[in-house]
mmCIF file of C-alpha atoms in Angstrom:
data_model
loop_
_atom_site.group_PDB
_atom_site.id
_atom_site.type_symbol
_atom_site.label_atom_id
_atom_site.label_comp_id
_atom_site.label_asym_id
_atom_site.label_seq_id
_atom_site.Cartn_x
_atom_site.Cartn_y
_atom_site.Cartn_z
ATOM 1 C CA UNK S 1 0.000 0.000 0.000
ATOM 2 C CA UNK S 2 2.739 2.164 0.908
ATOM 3 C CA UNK S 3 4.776 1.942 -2.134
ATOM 4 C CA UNK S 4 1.776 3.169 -4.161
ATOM 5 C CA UNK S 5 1.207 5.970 -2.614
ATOM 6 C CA UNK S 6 1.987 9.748 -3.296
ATOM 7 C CA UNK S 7 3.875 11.532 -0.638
ATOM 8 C CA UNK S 8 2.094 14.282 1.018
ATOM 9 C CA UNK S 9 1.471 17.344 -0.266
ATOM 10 C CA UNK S 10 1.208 20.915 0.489
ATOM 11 C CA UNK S 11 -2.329 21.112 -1.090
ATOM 12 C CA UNK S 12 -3.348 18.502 1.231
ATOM 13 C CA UNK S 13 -2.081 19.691 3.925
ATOM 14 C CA UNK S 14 -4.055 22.934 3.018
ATOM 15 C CA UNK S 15 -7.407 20.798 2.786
ATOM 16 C CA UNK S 16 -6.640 18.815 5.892
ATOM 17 C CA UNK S 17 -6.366 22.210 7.857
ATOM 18 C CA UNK S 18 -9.838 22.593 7.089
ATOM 19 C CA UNK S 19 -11.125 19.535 7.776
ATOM 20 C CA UNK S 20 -9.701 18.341 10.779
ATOM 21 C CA UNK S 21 -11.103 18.197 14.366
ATOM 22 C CA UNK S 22 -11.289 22.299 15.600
ATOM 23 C CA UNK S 23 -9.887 21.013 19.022
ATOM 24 C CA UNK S 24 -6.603 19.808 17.687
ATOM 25 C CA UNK S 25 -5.997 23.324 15.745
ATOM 26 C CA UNK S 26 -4.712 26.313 16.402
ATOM 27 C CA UNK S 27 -2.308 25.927 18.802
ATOM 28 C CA UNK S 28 -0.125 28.309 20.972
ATOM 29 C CA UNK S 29 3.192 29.397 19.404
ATOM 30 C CA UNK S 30 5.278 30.646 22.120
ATOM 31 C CA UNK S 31 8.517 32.883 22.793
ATOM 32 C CA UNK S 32 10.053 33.106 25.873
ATOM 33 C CA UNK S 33 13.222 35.612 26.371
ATOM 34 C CA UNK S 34 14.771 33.524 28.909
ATOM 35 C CA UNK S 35 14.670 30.541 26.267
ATOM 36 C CA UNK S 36 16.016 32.575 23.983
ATOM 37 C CA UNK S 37 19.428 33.798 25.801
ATOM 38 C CA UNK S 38 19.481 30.123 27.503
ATOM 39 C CA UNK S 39 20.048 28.846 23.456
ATOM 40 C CA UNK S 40 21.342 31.736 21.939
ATOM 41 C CA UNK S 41 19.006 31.768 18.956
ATOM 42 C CA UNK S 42 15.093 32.897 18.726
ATOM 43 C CA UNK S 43 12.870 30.059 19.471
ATOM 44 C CA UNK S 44 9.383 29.744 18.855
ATOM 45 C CA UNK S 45 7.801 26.549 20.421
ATOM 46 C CA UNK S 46 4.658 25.279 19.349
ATOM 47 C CA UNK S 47 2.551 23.805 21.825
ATOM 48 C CA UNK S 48 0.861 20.569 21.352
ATOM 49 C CA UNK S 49 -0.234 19.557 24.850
ATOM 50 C CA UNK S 50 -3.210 21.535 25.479
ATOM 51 C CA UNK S 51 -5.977 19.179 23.227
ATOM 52 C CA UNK S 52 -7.605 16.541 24.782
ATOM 53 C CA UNK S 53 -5.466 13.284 24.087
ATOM 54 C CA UNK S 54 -2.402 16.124 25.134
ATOM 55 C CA UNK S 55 -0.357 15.370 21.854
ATOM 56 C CA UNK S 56 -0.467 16.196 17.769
ATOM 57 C CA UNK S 57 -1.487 12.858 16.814
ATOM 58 C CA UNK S 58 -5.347 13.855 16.581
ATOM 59 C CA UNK S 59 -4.258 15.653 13.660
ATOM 60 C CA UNK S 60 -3.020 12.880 11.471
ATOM 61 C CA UNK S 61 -5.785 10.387 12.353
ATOM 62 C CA UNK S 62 -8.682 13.016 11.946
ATOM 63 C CA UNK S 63 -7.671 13.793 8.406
ATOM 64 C CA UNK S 64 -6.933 10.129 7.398
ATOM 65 C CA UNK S 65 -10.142 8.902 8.775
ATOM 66 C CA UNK S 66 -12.222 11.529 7.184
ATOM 67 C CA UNK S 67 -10.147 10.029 3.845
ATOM 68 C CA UNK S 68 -11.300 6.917 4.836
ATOM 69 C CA UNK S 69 -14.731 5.377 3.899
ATOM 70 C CA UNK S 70 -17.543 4.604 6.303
ATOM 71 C CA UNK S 71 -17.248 0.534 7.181
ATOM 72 C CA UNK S 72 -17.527 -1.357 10.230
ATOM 73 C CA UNK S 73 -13.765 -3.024 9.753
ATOM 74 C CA UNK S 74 -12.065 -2.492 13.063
ATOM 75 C CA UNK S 75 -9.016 0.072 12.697
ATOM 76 C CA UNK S 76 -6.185 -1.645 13.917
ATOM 77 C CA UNK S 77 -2.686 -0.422 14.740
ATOM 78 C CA UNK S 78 0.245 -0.383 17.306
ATOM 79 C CA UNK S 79 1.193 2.664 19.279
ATOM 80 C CA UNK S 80 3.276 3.942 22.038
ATOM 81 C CA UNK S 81 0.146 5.446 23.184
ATOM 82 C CA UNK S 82 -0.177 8.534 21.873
ATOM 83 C CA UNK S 83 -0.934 7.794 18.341
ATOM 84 C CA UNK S 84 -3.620 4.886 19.635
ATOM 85 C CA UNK S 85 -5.132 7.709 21.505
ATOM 86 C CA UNK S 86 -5.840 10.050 18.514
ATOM 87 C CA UNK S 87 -6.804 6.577 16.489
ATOM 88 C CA UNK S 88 -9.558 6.148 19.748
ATOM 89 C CA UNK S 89 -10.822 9.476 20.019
ATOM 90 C CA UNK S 90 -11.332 9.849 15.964
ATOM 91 C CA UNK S 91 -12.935 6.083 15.813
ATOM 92 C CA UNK S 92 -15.221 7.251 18.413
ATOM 93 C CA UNK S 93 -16.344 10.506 16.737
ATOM 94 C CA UNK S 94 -17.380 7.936 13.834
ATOM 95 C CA UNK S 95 -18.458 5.391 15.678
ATOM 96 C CA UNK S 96 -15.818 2.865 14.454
ATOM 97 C CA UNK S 97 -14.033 0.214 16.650
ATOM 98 C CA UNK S 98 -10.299 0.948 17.365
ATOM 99 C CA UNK S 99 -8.190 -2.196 17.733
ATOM 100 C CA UNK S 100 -4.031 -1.028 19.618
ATOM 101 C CA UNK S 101 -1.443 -3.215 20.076
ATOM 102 C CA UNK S 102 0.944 -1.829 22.214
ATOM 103 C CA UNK S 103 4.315 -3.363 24.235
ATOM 104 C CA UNK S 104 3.597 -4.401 27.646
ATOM 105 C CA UNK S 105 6.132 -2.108 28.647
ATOM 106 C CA UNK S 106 3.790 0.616 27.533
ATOM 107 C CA UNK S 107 3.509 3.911 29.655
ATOM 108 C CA UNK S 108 0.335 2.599 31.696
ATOM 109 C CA UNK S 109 -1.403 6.091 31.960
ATOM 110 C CA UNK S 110 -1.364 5.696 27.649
ATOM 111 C CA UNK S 111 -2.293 2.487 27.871
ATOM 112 C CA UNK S 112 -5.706 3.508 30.183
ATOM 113 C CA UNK S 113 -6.012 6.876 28.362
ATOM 114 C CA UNK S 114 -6.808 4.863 24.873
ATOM 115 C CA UNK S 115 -9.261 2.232 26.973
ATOM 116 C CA UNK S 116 -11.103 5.651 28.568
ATOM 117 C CA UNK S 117 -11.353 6.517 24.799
ATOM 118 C CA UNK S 118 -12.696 3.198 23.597
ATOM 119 C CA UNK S 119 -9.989 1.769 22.144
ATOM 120 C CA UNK S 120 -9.655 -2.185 22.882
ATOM 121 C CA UNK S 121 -5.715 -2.351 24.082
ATOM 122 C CA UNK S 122 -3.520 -5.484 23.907
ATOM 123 C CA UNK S 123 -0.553 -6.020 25.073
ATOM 124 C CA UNK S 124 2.186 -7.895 23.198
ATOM 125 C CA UNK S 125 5.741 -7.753 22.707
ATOM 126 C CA UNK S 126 9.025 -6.135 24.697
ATOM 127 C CA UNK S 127 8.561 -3.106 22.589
ATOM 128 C CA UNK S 128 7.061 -0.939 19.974
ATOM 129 C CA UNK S 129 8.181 -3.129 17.037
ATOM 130 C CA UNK S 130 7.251 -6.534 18.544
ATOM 131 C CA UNK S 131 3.949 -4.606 19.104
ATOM 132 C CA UNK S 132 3.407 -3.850 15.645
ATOM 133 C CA UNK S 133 4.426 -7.244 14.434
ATOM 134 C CA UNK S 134 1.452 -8.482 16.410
ATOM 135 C CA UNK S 135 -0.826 -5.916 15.104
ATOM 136 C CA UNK S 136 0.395 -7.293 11.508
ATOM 137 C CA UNK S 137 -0.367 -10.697 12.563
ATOM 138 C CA UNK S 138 -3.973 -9.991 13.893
ATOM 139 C CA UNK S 139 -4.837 -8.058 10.649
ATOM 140 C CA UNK S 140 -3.627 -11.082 8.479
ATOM 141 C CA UNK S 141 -5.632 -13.085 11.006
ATOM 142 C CA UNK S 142 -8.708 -10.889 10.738
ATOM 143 C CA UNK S 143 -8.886 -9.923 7.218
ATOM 144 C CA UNK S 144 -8.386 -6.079 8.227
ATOM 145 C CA UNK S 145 -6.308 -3.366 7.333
ATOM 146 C CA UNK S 146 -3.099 -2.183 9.187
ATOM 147 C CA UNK S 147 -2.706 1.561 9.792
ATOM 148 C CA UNK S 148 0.683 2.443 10.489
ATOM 149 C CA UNK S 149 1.794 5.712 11.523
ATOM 150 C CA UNK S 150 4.598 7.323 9.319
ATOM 151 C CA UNK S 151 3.211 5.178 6.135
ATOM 152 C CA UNK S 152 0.563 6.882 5.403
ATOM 153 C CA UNK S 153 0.045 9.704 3.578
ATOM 154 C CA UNK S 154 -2.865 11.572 5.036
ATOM 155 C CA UNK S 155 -1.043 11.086 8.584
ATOM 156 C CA UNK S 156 1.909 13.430 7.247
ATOM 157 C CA UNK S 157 -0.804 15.535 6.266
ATOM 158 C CA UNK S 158 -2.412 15.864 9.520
ATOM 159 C CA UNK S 159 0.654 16.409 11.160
ATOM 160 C CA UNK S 160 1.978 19.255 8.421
ATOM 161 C CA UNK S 161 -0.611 21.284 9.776
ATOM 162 C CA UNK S 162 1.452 22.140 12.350
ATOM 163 C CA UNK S 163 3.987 23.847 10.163
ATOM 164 C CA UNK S 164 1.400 25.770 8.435
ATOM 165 C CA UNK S 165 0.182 27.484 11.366
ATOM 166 C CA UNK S 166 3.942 28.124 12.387
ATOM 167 C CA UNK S 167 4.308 30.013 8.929
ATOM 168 C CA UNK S 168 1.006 31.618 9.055
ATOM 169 C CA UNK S 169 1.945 32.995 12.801
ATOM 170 C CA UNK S 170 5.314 34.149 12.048
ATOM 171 C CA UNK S 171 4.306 35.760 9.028
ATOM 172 C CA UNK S 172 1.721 37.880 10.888
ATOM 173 C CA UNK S 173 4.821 39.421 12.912
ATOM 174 C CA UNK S 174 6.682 39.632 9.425
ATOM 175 C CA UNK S 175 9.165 36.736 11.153
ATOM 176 C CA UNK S 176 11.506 34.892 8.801
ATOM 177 C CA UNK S 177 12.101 31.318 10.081
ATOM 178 C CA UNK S 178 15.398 29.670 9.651
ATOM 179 C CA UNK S 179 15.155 26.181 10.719
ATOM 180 C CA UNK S 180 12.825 24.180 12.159
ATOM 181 C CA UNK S 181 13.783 21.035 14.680
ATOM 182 C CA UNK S 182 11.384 17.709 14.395
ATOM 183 C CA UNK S 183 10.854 14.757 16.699
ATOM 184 C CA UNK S 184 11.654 11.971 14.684
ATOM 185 C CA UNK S 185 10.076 8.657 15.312
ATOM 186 C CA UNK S 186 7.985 6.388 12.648
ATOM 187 C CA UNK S 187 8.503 9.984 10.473
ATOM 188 C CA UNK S 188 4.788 11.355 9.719
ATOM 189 C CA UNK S 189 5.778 14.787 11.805
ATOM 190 C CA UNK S 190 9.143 15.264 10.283
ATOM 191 C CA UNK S 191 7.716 14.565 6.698
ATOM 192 C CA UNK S 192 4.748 16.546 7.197
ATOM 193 C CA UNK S 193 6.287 19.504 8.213
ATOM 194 C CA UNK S 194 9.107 19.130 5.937
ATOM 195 C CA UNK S 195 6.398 19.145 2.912
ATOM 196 C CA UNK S 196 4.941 22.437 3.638
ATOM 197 C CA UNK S 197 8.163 24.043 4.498
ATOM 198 C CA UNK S 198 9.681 23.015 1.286
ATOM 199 C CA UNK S 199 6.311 24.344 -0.536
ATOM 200 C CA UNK S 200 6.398 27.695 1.679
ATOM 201 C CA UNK S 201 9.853 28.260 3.291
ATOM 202 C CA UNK S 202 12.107 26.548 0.981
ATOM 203 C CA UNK S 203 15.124 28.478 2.652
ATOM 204 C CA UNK S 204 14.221 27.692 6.058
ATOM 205 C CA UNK S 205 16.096 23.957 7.345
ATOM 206 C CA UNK S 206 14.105 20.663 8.374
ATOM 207 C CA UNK S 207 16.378 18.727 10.684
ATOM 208 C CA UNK S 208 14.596 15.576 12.566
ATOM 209 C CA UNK S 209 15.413 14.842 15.846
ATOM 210 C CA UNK S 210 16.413 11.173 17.061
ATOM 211 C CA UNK S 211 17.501 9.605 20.545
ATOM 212 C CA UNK S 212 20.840 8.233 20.244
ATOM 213 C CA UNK S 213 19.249 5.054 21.807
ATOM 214 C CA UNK S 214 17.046 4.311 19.125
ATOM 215 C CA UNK S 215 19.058 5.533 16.173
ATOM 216 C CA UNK S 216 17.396 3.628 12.670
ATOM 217 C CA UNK S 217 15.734 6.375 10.989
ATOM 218 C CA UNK S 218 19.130 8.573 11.398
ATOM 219 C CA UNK S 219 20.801 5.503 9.998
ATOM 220 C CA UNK S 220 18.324 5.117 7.239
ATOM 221 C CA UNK S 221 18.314 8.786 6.468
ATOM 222 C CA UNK S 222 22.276 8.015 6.224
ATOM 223 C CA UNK S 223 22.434 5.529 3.879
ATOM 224 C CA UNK S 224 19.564 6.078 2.323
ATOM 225 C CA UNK S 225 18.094 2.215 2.828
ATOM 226 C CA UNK S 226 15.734 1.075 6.011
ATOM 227 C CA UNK S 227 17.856 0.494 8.490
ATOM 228 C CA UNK S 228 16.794 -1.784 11.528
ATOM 229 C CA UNK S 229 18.756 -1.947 15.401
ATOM 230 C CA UNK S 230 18.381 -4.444 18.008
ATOM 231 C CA UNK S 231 16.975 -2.174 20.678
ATOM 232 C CA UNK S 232 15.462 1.371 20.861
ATOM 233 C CA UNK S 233 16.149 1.785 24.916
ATOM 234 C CA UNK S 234 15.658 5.382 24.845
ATOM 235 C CA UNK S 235 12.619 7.035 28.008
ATOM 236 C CA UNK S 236 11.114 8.951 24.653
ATOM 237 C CA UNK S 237 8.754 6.124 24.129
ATOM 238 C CA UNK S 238 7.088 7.958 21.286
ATOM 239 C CA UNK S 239 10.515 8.030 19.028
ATOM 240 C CA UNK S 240 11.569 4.752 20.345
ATOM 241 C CA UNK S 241 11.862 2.377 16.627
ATOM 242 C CA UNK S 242 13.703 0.179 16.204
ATOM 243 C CA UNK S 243 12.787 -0.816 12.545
ATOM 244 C CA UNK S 244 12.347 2.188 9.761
ATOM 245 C CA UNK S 245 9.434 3.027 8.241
ATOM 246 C CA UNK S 246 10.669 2.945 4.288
ATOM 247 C CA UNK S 247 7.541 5.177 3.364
ATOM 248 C CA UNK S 248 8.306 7.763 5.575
ATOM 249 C CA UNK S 249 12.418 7.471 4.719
ATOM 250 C CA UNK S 250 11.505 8.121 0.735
ATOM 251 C CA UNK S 251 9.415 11.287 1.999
ATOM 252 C CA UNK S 252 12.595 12.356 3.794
ATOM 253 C CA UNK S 253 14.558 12.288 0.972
ATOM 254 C CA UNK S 254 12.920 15.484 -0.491
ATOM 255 C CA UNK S 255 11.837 17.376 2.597
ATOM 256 C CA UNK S 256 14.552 17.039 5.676
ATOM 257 C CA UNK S 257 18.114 18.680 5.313
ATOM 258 C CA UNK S 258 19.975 16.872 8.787
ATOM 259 C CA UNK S 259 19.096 14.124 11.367
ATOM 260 C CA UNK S 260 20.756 14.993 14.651
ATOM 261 C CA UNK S 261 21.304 12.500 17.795
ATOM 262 C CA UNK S 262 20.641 13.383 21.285
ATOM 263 C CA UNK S 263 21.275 11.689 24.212
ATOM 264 C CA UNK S 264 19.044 10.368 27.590
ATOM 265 C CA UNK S 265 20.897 13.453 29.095
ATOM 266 C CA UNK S 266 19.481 15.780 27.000
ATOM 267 C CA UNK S 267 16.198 14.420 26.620
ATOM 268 C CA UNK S 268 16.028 15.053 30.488
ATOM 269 C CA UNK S 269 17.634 18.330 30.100
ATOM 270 C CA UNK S 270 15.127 19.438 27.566
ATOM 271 C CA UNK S 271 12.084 18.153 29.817
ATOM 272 C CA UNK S 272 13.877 20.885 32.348
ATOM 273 C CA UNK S 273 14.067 23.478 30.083
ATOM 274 C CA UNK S 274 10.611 23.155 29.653
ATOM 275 C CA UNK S 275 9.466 23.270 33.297
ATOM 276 C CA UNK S 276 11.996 26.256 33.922
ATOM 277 C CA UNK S 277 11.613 28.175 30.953
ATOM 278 C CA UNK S 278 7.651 27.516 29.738
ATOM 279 C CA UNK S 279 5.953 26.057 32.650
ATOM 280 C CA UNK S 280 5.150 22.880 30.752
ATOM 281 C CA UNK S 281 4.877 19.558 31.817
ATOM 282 C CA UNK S 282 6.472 17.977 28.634
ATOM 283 C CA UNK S 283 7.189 13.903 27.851
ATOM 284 C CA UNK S 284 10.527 13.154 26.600
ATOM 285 C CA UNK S 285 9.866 12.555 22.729
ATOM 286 C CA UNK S 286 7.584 15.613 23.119
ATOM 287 C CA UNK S 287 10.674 17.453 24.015
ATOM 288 C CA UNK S 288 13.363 15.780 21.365
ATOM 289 C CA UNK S 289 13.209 19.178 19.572
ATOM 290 C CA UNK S 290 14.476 20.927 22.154
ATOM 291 C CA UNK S 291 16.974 18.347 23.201
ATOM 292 C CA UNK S 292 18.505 18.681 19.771
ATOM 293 C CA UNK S 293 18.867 22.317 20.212
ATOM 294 C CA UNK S 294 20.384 22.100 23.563
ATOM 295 C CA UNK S 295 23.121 19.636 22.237
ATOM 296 C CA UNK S 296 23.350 21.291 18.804
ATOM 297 C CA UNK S 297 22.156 24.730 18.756
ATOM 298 C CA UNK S 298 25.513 25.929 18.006
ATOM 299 C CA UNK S 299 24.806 25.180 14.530
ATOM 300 C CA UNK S 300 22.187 27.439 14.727
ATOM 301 C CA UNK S 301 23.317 30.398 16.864
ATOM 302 C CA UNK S 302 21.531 33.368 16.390
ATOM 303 C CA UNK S 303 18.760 32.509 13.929
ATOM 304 C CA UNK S 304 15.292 32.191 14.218
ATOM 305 C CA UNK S 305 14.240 28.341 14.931
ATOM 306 C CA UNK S 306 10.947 26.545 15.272
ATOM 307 C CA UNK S 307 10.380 23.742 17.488
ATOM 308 C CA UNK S 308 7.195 21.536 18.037
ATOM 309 C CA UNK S 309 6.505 20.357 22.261
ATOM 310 C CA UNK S 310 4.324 17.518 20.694
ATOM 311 C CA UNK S 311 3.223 15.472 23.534
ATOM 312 C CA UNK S 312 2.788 15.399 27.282
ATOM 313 C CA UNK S 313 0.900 12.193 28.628
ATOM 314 C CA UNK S 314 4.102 11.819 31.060
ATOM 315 C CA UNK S 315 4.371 8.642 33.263
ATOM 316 C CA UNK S 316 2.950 9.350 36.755
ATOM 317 C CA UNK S 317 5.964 7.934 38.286
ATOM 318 C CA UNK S 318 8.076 10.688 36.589
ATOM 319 C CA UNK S 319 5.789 13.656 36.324
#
């Protein structure tokens, strides 16, 4: 399915801004001076917390299920939990049943938020990947389709809605944007941000963010060729892969300039920052971004940089 498809588009991310849930849209975009000096750049951080699953992922699964047609199939796919939470809350809005595998490692306050939103939640596997690989399993079992996060195109979509509010903000304050830092995990952020900047600030740099724990889609973007490791031990659960999503890497090719590595360190340096500087509660993929600016921003001293806080379902043991 995937290697029929087009990749995403700026025109469809246009139509998708229109058509998605109002709840996930329009989020804050936020400056603080303190950031700023802390970095030594301008930074502009979108927030993505506030919505009611308290991450971007209702996005992507709004505007591919209002692709979709109207069936009683169960939906089934594998998530961290963040991605099986915007899967729940758009299956219930439609009435269809929402099928997640997810590891039993999962964080367990995911795992109950997608139950509280009606999703039926298994548990199989050490990880994200062996979760999937179960999902696959049950589909072939079932006779249903998979949906996979970072393989589709209408979840980039979704997701590149993000960057057109950035542009639409900053260009209200007449604010030229130089780069723009991505989580990185299955790739349907990255690439759908990295569509409509290409389409609308081809000068500005895409750079994805990965945890140097769970480094495949860095290594794929490397070599150019899907790149699998034996474990993804990184706390950012939601960029946690261990196998790429080859999809999502031939998107990349045309829309990301770098792929930068950060550490556990920084992850938990960025979730700081956030606390200090924004006085946000922040999980640790939802705060790659700012992780990679923290170890890299050097590259980018004294520009003007975007940066997406796209989750914060934290575990309660850690809040």
């Amino acid at each position: 399915m995937t290697n029929s498809q087009q990749h995403p588009s700026a025109d469809g991310i246009l139509a998708a801004s229109k058509a998605i849930d109002p709840v996930f849209l329009n989020s804050p975009l936020i400056e603080q001076q303190s950031a700023n000096a802390a970095l030594g750049l301008r930074l502009f951080a979108k927030v993505e917390t506030l919505n009611p699953i308290r991450s971007f992922k209702g996005r992507g699964t709004s505007w591919w299920l209002h692709n979709e047609p109207p069936g009683d199939t169960p939906i089934v796919s594998a998530s961290a939990g963040n991605f099986g939470q915007g899967l729940a809350y758009a299956g219930r809005a439609r009435g269809r049943r929402v099928v997640i595998f997810s590891a039993t490692t999962a964080n367990p306050g995911k795992v109950d938020a997608m139950r509280k939103l009606g999703a039926e939640v298994r548990l199989e596997g050490a990880d994200f990947d062996a979760a999937k690989a179960a999902a696959r399993r049950y589909t072939e079992e079932h006779d249903c389709a998979f949906v996979e996060d970072g393989a589709l195109r209408t979840i980039a979509e979704g997701a590149g809605t993000i960057a057109l509010e950035i542009t639409e903000q900053l260009a209200r304050s007449a604010v030229r944007l130089d780069a723009i830092v991505v989580p990185l995990g299955n790739g349907a952020l990255l690439t759908g941000v990295g569509t409509w900047i290409r389409a609308h600030a081809p000068d500005c740099k895409v750079i994805g963010i990965v945890a140097s724990n769970a480094p495949a889609m860095k290594r794929s973007w490397e070599t150019g060729h899907p790149a699998t490791t034996e474990t993804a031990a990184t706390a950012a659960d939601g960029i946690a892969v261990r196998e790429c999503v080859p999809y999502a890497l031939d998107c990349m090719k045309a829309t990301v300039d770098d792929v930068w590595e950060v550490s556990e360190a920084d992850i938990s340096a960025a979730r700081d920052f956030c606390r200090l500087h924004y006085g946000l509660v922040v999980e640790e993929a939802g705060a790659a971004g700012l992780a990679g600016l923290i170890r890299h921003g050097k590259a980018l001293e004294g520009v003007t940089v975007a940066t997406i806080l796209c989750g914060a379902n934290v575990r309660a043991d850690i809040a």
